[in-house]
Coordinates of C-alpha atoms and ligand atoms in Angstrom, one line a residue:
X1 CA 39.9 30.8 1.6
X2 CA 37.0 28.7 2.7
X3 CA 37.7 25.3 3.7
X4 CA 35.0 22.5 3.3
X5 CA 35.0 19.7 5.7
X6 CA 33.7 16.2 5.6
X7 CA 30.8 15.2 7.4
X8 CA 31.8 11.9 9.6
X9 CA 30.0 10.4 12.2
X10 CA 27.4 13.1 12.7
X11 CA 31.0 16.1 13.0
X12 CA 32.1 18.3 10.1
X13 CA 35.9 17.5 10.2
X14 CA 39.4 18.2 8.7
X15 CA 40.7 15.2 6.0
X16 CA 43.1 13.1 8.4
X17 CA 46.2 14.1 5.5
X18 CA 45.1 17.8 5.6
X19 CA 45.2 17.8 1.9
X20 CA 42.9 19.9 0.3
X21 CA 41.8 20.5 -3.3
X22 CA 40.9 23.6 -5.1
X23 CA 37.1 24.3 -6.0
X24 CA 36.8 26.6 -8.7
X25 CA 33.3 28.7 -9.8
X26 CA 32.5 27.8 -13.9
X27 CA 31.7 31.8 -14.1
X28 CA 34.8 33.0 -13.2
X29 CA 37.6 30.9 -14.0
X30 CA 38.6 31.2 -10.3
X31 CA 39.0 29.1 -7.2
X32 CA 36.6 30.2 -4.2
X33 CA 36.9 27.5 -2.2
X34 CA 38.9 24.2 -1.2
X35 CA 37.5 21.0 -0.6
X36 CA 39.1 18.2 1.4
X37 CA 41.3 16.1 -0.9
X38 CA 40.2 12.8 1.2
X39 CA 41.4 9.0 0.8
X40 CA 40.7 5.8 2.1
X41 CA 41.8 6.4 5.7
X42 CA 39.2 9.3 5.9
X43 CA 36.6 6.5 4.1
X44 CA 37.6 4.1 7.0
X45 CA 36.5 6.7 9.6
X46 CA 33.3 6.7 7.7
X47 CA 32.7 2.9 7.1
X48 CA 33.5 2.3 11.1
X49 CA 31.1 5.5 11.4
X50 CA 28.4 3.7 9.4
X51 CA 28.7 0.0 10.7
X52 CA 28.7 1.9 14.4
X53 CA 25.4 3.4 13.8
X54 CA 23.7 0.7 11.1
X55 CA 21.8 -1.5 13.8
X56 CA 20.4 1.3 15.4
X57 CA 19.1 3.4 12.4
X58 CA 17.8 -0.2 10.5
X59 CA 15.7 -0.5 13.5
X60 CA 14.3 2.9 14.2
X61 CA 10.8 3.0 13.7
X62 CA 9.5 4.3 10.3
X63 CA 8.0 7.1 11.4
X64 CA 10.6 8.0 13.3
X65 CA 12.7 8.0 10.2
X66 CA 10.4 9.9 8.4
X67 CA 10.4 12.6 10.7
X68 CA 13.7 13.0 10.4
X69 CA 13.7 12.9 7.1
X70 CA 11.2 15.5 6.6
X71 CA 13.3 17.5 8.6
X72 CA 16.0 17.3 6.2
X73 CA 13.7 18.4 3.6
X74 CA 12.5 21.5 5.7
X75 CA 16.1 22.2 6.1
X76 CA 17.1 22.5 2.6
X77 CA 13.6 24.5 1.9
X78 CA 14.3 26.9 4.5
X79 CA 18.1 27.5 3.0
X80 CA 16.7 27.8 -0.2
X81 CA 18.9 30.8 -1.4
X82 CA 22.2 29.4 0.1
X83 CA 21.7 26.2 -1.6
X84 CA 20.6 27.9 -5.3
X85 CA 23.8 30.3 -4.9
X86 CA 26.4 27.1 -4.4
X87 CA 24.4 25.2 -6.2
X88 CA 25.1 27.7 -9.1
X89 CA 28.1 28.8 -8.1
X90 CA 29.5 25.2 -7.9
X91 CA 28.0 24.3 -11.3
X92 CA 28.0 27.4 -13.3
X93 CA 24.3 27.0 -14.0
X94 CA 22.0 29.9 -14.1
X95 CA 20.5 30.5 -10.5
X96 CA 16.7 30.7 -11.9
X97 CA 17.7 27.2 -13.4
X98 CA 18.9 25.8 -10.0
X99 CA 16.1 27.4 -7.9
X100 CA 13.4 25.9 -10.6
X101 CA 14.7 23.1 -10.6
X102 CA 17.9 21.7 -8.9
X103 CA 17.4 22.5 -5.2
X104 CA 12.9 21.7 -5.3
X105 CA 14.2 18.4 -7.0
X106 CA 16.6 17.8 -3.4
X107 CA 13.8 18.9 -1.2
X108 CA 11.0 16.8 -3.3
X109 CA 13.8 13.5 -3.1
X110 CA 13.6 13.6 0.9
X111 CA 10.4 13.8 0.8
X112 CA 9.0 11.6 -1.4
X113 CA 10.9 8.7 0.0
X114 CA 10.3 9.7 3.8
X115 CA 6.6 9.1 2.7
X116 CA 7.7 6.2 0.5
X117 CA 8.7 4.6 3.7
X118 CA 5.6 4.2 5.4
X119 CA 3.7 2.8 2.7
X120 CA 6.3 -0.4 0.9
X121 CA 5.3 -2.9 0.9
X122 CA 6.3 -6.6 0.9
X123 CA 4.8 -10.0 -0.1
X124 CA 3.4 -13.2 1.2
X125 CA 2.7 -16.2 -1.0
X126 CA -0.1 -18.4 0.5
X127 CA 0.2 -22.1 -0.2
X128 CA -3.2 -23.6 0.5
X129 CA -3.3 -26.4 2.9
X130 CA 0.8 -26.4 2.6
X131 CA 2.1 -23.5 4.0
X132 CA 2.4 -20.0 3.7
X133 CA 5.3 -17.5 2.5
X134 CA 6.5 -13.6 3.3
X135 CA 9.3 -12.1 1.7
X136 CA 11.2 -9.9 4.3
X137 CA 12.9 -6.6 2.7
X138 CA 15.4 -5.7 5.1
X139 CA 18.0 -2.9 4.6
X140 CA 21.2 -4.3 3.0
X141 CA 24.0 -2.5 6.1
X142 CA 26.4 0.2 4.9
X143 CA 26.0 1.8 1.4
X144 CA 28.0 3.9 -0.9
X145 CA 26.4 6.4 -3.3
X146 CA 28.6 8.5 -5.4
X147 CA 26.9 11.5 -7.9
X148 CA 28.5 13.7 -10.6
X149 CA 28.5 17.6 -11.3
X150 CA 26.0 18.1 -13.5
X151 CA 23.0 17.9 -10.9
X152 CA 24.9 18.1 -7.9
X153 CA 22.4 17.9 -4.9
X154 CA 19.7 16.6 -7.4
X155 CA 21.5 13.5 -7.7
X156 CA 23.5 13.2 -4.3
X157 CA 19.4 13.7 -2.8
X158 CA 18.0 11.3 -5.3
X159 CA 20.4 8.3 -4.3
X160 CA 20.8 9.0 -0.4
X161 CA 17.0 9.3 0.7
X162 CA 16.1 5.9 -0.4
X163 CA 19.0 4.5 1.1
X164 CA 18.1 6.5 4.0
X165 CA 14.3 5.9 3.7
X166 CA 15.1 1.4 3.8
X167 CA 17.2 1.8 6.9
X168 CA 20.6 1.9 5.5
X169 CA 23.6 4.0 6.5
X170 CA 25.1 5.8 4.1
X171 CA 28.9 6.5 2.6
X172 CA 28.5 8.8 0.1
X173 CA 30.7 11.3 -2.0
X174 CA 29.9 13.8 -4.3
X175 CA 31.6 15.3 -7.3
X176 CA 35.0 17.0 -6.5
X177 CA 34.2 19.3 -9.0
X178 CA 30.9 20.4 -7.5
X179 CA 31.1 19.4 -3.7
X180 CA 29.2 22.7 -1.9
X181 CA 25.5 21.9 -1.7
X182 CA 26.7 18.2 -0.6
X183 CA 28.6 20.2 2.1
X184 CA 25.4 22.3 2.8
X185 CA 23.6 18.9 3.7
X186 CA 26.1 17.9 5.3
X187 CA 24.7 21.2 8.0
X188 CA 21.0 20.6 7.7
X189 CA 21.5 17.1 8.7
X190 CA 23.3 17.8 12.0
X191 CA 20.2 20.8 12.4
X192 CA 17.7 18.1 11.7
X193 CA 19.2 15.7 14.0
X194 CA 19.9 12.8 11.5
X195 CA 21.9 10.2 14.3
X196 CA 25.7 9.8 14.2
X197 CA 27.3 7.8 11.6
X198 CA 23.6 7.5 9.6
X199 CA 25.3 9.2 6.9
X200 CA 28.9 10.5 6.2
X201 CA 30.1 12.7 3.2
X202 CA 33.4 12.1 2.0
X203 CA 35.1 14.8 -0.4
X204 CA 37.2 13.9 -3.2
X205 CA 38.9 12.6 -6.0
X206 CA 36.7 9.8 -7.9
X207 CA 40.1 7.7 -8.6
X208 CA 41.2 7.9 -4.8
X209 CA 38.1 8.6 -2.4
X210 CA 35.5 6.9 -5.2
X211 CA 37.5 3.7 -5.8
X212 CA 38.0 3.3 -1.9
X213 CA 34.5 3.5 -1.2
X214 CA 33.7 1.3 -4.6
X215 CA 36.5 -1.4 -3.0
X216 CA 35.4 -1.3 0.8
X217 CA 34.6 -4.9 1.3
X218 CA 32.5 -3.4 4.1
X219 CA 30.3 -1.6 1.8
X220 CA 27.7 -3.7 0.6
X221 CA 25.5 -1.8 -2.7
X222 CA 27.1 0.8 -4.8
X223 CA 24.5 3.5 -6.3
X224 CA 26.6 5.3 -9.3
X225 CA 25.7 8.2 -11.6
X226 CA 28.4 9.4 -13.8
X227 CA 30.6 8.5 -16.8
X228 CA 30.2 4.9 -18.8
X229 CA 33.5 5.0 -18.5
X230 CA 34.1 5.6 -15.0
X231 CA 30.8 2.9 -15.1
X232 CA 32.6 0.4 -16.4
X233 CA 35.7 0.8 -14.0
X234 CA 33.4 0.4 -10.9
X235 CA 31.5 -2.5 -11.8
X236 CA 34.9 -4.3 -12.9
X237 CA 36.1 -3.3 -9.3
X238 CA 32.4 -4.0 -7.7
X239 CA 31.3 -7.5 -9.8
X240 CA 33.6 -10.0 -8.6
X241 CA 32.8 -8.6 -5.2
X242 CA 29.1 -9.7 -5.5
X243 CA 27.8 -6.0 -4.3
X244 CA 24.8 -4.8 -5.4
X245 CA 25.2 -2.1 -8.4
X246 CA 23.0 0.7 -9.4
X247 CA 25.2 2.3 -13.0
X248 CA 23.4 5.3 -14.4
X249 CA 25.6 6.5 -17.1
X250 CA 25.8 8.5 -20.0
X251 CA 23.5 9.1 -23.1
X252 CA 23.6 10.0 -26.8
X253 CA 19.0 10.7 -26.6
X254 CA 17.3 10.8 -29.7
X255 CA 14.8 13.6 -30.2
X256 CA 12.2 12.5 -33.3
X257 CA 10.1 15.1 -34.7
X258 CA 7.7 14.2 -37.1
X259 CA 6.1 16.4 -39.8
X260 CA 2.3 16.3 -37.8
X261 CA 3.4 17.9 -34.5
X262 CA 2.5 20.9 -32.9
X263 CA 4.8 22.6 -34.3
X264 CA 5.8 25.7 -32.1
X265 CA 5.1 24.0 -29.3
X266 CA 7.6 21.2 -30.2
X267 CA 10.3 23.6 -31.3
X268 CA 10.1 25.4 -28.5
X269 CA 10.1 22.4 -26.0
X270 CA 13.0 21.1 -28.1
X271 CA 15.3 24.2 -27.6
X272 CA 14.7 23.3 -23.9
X273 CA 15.6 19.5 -24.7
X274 CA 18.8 20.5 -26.1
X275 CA 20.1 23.1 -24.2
X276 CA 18.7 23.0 -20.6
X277 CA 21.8 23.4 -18.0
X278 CA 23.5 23.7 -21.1
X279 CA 23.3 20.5 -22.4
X280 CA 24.4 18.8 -18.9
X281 CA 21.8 16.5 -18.6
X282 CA 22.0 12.6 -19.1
X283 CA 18.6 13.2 -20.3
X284 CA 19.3 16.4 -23.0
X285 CA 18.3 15.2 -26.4
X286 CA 21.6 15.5 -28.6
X287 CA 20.5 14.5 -32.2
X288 CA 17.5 15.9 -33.1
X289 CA 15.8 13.9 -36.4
X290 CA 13.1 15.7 -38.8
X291 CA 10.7 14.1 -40.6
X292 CA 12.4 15.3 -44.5
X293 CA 8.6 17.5 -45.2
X294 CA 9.4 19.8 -42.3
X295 CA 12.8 19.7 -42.1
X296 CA 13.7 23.2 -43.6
X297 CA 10.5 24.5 -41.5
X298 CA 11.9 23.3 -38.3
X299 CA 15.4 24.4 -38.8
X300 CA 14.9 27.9 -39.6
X301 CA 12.8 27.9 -36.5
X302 CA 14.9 25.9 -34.3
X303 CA 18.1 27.8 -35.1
X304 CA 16.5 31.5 -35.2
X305 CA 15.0 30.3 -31.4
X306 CA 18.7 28.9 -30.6
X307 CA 20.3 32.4 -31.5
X308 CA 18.0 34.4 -29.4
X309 CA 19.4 32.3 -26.3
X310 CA 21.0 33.9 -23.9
X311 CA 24.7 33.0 -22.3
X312 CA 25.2 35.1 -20.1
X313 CA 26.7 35.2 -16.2
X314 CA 24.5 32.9 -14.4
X315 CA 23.4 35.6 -11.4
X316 CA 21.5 37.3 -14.4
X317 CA 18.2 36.8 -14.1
X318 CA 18.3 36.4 -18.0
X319 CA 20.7 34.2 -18.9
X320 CA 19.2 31.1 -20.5
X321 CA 22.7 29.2 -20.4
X322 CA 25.6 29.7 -17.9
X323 CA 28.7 28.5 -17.8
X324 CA 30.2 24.7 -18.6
X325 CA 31.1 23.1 -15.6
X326 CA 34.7 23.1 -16.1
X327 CA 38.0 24.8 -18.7
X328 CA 39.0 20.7 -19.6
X329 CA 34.8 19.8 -20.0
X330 CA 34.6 23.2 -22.4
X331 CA 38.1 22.1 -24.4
X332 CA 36.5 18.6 -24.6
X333 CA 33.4 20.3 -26.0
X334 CA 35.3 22.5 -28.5
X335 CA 37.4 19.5 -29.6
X336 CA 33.6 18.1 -30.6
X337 CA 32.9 21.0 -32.5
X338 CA 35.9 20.8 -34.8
X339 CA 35.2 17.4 -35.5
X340 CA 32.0 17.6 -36.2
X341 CA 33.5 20.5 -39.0
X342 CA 35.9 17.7 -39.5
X343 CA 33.4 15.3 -40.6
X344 CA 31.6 17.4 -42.8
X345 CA 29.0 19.2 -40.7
X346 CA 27.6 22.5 -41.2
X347 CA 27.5 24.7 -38.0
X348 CA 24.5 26.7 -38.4
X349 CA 25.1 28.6 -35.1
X350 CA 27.1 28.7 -32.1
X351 CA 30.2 26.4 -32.0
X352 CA 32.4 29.5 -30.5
X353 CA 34.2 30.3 -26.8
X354 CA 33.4 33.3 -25.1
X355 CA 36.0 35.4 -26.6
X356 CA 34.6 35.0 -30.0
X357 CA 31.2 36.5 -28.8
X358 CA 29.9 39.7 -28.0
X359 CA 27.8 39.5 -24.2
X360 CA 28.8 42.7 -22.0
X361 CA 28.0 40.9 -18.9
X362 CA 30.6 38.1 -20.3
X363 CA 33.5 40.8 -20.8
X364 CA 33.6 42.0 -16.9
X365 CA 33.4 39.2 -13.7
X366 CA 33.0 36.4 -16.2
X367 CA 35.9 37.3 -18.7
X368 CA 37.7 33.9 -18.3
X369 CA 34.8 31.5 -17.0
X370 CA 33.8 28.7 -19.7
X371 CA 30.9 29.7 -21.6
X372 CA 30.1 28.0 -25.4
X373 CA 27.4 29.3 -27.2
X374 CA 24.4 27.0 -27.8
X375 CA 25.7 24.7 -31.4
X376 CA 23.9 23.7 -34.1
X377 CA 25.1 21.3 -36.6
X378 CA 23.9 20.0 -39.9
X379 CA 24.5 17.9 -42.5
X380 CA 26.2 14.8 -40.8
X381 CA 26.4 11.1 -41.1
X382 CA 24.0 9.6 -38.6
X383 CA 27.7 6.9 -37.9
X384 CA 30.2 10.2 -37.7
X385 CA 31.6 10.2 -34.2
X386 CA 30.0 13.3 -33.6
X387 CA 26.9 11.9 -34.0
X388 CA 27.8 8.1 -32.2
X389 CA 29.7 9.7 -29.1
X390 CA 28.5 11.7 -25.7
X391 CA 29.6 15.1 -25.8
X392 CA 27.8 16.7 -22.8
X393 CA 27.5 20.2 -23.5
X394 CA 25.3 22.7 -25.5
X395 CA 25.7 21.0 -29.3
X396 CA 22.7 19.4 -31.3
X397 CA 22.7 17.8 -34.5
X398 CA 19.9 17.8 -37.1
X399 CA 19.2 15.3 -39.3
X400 CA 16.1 14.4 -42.0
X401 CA 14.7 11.1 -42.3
X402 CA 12.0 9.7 -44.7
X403 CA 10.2 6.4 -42.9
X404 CA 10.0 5.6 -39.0
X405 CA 11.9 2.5 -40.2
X406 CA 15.0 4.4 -40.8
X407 CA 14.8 7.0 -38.1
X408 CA 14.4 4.0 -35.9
X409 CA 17.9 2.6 -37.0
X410 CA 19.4 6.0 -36.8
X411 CA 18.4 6.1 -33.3
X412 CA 19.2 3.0 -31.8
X413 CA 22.1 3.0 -34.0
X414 CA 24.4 4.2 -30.8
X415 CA 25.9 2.3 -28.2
X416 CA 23.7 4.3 -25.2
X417 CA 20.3 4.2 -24.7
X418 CA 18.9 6.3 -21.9
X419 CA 16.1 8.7 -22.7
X420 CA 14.7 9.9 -26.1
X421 CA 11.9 11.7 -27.1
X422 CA 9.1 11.7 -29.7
X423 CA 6.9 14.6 -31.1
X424 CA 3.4 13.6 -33.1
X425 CA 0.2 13.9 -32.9
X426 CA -0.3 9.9 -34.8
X427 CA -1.3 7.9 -31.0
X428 CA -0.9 4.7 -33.1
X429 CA 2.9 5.6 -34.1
X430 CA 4.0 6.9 -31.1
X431 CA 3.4 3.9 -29.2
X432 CA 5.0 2.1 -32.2
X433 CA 7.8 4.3 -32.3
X434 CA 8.1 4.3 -28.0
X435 CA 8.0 0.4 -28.2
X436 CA 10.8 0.1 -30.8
X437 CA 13.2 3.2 -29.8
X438 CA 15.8 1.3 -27.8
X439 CA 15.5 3.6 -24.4
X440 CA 15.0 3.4 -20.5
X441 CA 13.1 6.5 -20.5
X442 CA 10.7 7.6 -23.7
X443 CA 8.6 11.0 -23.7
X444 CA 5.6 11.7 -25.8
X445 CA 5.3 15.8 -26.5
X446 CA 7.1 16.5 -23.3
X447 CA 10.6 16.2 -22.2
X448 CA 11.5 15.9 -18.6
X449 CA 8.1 15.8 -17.6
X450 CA 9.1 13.9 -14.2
X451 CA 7.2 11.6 -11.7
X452 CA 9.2 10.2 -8.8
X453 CA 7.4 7.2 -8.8
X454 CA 8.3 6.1 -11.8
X455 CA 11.1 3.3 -13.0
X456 CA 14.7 5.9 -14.1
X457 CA 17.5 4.3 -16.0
X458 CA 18.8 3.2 -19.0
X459 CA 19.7 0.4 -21.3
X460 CA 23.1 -0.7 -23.4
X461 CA 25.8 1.8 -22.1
X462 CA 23.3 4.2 -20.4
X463 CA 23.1 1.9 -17.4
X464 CA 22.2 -1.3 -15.2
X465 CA 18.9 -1.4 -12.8
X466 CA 16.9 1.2 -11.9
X467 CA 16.5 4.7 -10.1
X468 CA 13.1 5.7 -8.7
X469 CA 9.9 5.0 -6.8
X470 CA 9.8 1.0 -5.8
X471 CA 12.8 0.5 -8.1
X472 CA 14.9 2.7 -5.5
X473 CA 13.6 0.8 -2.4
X474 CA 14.3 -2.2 -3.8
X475 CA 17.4 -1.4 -4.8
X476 CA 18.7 -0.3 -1.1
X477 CA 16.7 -3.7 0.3
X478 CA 17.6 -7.3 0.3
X479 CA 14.6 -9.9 -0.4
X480 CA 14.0 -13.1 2.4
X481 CA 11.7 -15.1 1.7
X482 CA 10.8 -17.1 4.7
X483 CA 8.5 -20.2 4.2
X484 CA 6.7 -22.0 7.1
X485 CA 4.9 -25.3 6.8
X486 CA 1.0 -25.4 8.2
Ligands
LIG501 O1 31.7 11.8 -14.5 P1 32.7 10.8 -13.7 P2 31.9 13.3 -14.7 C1 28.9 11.7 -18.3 C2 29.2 12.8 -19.2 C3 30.4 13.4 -18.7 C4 31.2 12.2 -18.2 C5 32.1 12.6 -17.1 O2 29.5 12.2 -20.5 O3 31.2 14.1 -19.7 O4 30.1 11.4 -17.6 O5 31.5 13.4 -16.1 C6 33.5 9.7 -9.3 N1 35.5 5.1 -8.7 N2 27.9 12.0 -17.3 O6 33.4 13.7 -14.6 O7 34.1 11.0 -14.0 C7 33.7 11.2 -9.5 O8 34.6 11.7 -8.5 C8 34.5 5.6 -8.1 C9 26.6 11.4 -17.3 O9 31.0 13.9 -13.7 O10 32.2 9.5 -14.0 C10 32.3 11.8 -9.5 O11 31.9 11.9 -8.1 N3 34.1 6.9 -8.3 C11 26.0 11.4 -16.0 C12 31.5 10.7 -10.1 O12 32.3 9.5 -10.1 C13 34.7 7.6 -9.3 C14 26.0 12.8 -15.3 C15 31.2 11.0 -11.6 O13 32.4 11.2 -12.2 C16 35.8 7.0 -10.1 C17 27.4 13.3 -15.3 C18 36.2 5.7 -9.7 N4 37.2 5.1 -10.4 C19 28.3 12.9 -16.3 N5 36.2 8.0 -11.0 C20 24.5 11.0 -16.0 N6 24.2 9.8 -16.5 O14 23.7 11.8 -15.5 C21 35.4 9.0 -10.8 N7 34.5 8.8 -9.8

């Protein structure tokens, strides 16, 4: 059984305990791998690694760090295939779905911020006849970024390359549950050359290897994706530590039809909104409100596209949803599904396992992986749990509403607020509507319609600060201002 190493000051080596944990593939049900089970002694070696090579990499010339960095890029590109089949394998994604999206999104992160570089910018502040001011933004030392399963090398890529990019060394650990791509990199750095110690991959358990990094008192920013929960324990460890904090959490997103869209295009788009990586996406919209004239319309249409998706092994080309990333993620999803039942809700499809559905490529290698069928659910409180709490997985609600007052209060009635999206064709109400909808991230007819320059986070229990373009560079820099009297 393959065992995968951590990546510490520029070698690929053993965890110091020899422990190791298994790695299990969403399609089958079965352990193909083992990944180091790592604690803070193997996040010393990588701290001492960092700190060792921080003066160094802060001062290499941009370019220079570009280069490299672009070489990183190159390297993932040109291992396209290896990185889509662990990406999937890992994940229990579809392989179209990680080759469209998940490994381009890794090769686009390196680099937009090896280009991002070169041209940031800081300020000076002239004071006429007095003085003058320039604010120095000067890489912060050792970081730690830690990334969950759901987009594994998208968001391990989206946090390191800044840090990278401002000149910062980096700790960083990726999800135990989905730790191959992050061991790929871990290669293609030492092929592109990235210096010793620059960055150093640390396998694990989040409660061991995650809180040891999150504690270190020599690492000085945290860069989080992951659970509001697990949110909330790093920032109580991080706060009274005075690091700097990057949360970006979970989500319950709104999706707000109204009865003037475009209407197959919205449905359509919508289906994608809900059930894209199976409904593993911060960003998937979970309860979907109709405007009460097209409500019937819509959910005959929505429901009859929903039952034509396909879940299906994810090495078939046409399989539309894989496999849930894990058998305690599809019992938490299941345990949704009843309640929603529960709570009075009307499935109108889906809401069964992969025994209780008929898929011949699901009866042979993927008998006991974790596959749900894409739910729909009707007829609930917009207050139910169901309807208040993040499920993560392939279930949407519906719900009418009559004014953009109400729908408003329905959707910012939750404790998240992360993305959302809004389908109309009225310009004046959908800035209204974007204004009011309590939301880091609002799209206009489009979901997921991505540019890296632009601001990524969310609000309440979604998140603190910001992902993305300057926000990112920011983020992994500390501001100087130094003043000098004329
Ligand atoms: O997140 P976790 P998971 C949400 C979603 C999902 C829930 C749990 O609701 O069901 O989070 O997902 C590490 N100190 N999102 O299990 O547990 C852990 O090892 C430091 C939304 O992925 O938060 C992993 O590497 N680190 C999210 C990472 O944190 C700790 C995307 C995330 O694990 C730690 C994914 C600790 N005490 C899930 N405990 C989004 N916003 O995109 C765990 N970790």
């Amino acid at each position: 059984m393959q065992k995968l190493q951590n990546y510490i000051n520029g070698d690929l080596i053993a965890p110091k305990a020899q422990q190791y944990l298994d790695n299990y593939e969403p399609a089958t049900g079965e352990v193909y791998s083992l990944i180091p089970d790592s604690d803070s002694e193997d996040v010393q070696l990588a701290v001492d690694a960092a700190k060792a090579a921080f003066p160094t990499w802060s001062n290499t010339p941009l370019e220079e760090r570009m280069l490299i960095m672009m070489r990183i890029a190159d390297g993932i590109e040109k291992r396209m295939d290896e990185f889509v089949a662990a990406e999937s394998k890992d994940n229990g994604k579809p392989l179209k779905l990680a080759r469209a999206v998940d490994i381009p999104r890794a090769v686009s992160n390196f680099r937009f911020y090896a280009s991002a570089l070169q041209h940031f910018a800081s300020e000076s502040h002239a004071m006429p006849g007095v003085g003058i001011n320039y604010t120095l933004r000067q890489a912060i030392g050792v970081v730690g970024c830690i990334s969950p399963w759901n987009l594994p090398i998208y968001l391990f890529s989206w946090k390191i390359a800044p840090a990278l990019a401002m000149g910062n060394t980096v700790v960083a650990k990726p999800s135990e549950v989905t730790p191959y791509t992050a061991y790929l990199l871990s290669e293609v750095c030492i092929e592109a050359g990235l210096p010793k110690g620059v960055l150093n991959i640390v396998h694990g358990l989040g409660g061991k290897v995650g809180q040891a990094i999150v504690e270190h008192p020599e690492i000085k920013a945290i860069s989080f994706t992951g659970g509001t929960e697990t949110g909330k324990r790093i920032a109580a460890t991080a706060a009274p530590m005075f690091k700097k904090l990057s949360l970006e959490l979970g989500g319950k997103n709104p999706t707000v039809v109204f009865a003037d869209c475009d209407f197959e295009e919205t449905v359509k788009q919508v289906v994608t909104a809900s059930f894209a990586n199976q409904g593993e996406i911060c960003l998937c919209g979970s309860r979907i409100f109709i405007e009460r004239p097209l409500y019937d319309k819509f959910k005959e249409a929505f429901v009859e596209r929903v039952k034509a998706l396909k879940v299906g092994d994810p090495n078939d080309a046409d399989s539309n949803l894989g496999a849930v990333v894990s058998k305690q993620h599809k019992e938490k999803i299941l345990s949704y599904i009843q309640l929603a039942k529960e709570e009075g809700g009307t499935v109108l499809c889906g809401g069964v396992e992969t025994q209780d559905f008929a898929s011949d490529n699901l009866n042979t290698r993927c008998k006991n992986g974790y596959f749900i069928q894409p739910t729909v659910i009707e007829g609930l409180h917009y207050n139910c749990r169901t309807n208040q709490e993040e499920i993560f997985g392939p279930v949407v609600t519906l719900t009418p509403f009559d004014t953009e007052e109400e729908v408003l209060m329905m959707a910012n009635s939750v404790k998240y607020g992360l993305a959302s999206s809004v389908w109309t064709n009225d310009l004046k109400r959908a800035h209204r509507v974007a204004e009011k909808i309590e939301a880091g991230i609002v799209w206009i007819n489009c979901w997921l319609l991505r540019d890296l320059r632009t601001p990524f986070g969310g609000v309440k229990a979604s998140g603190v600060g910001r992902e993305g373009g300057w926000e990112a560079l920011r983020f992994f820099t500390e501001a100087k201002n130094v003043c000098i009297k004329q």
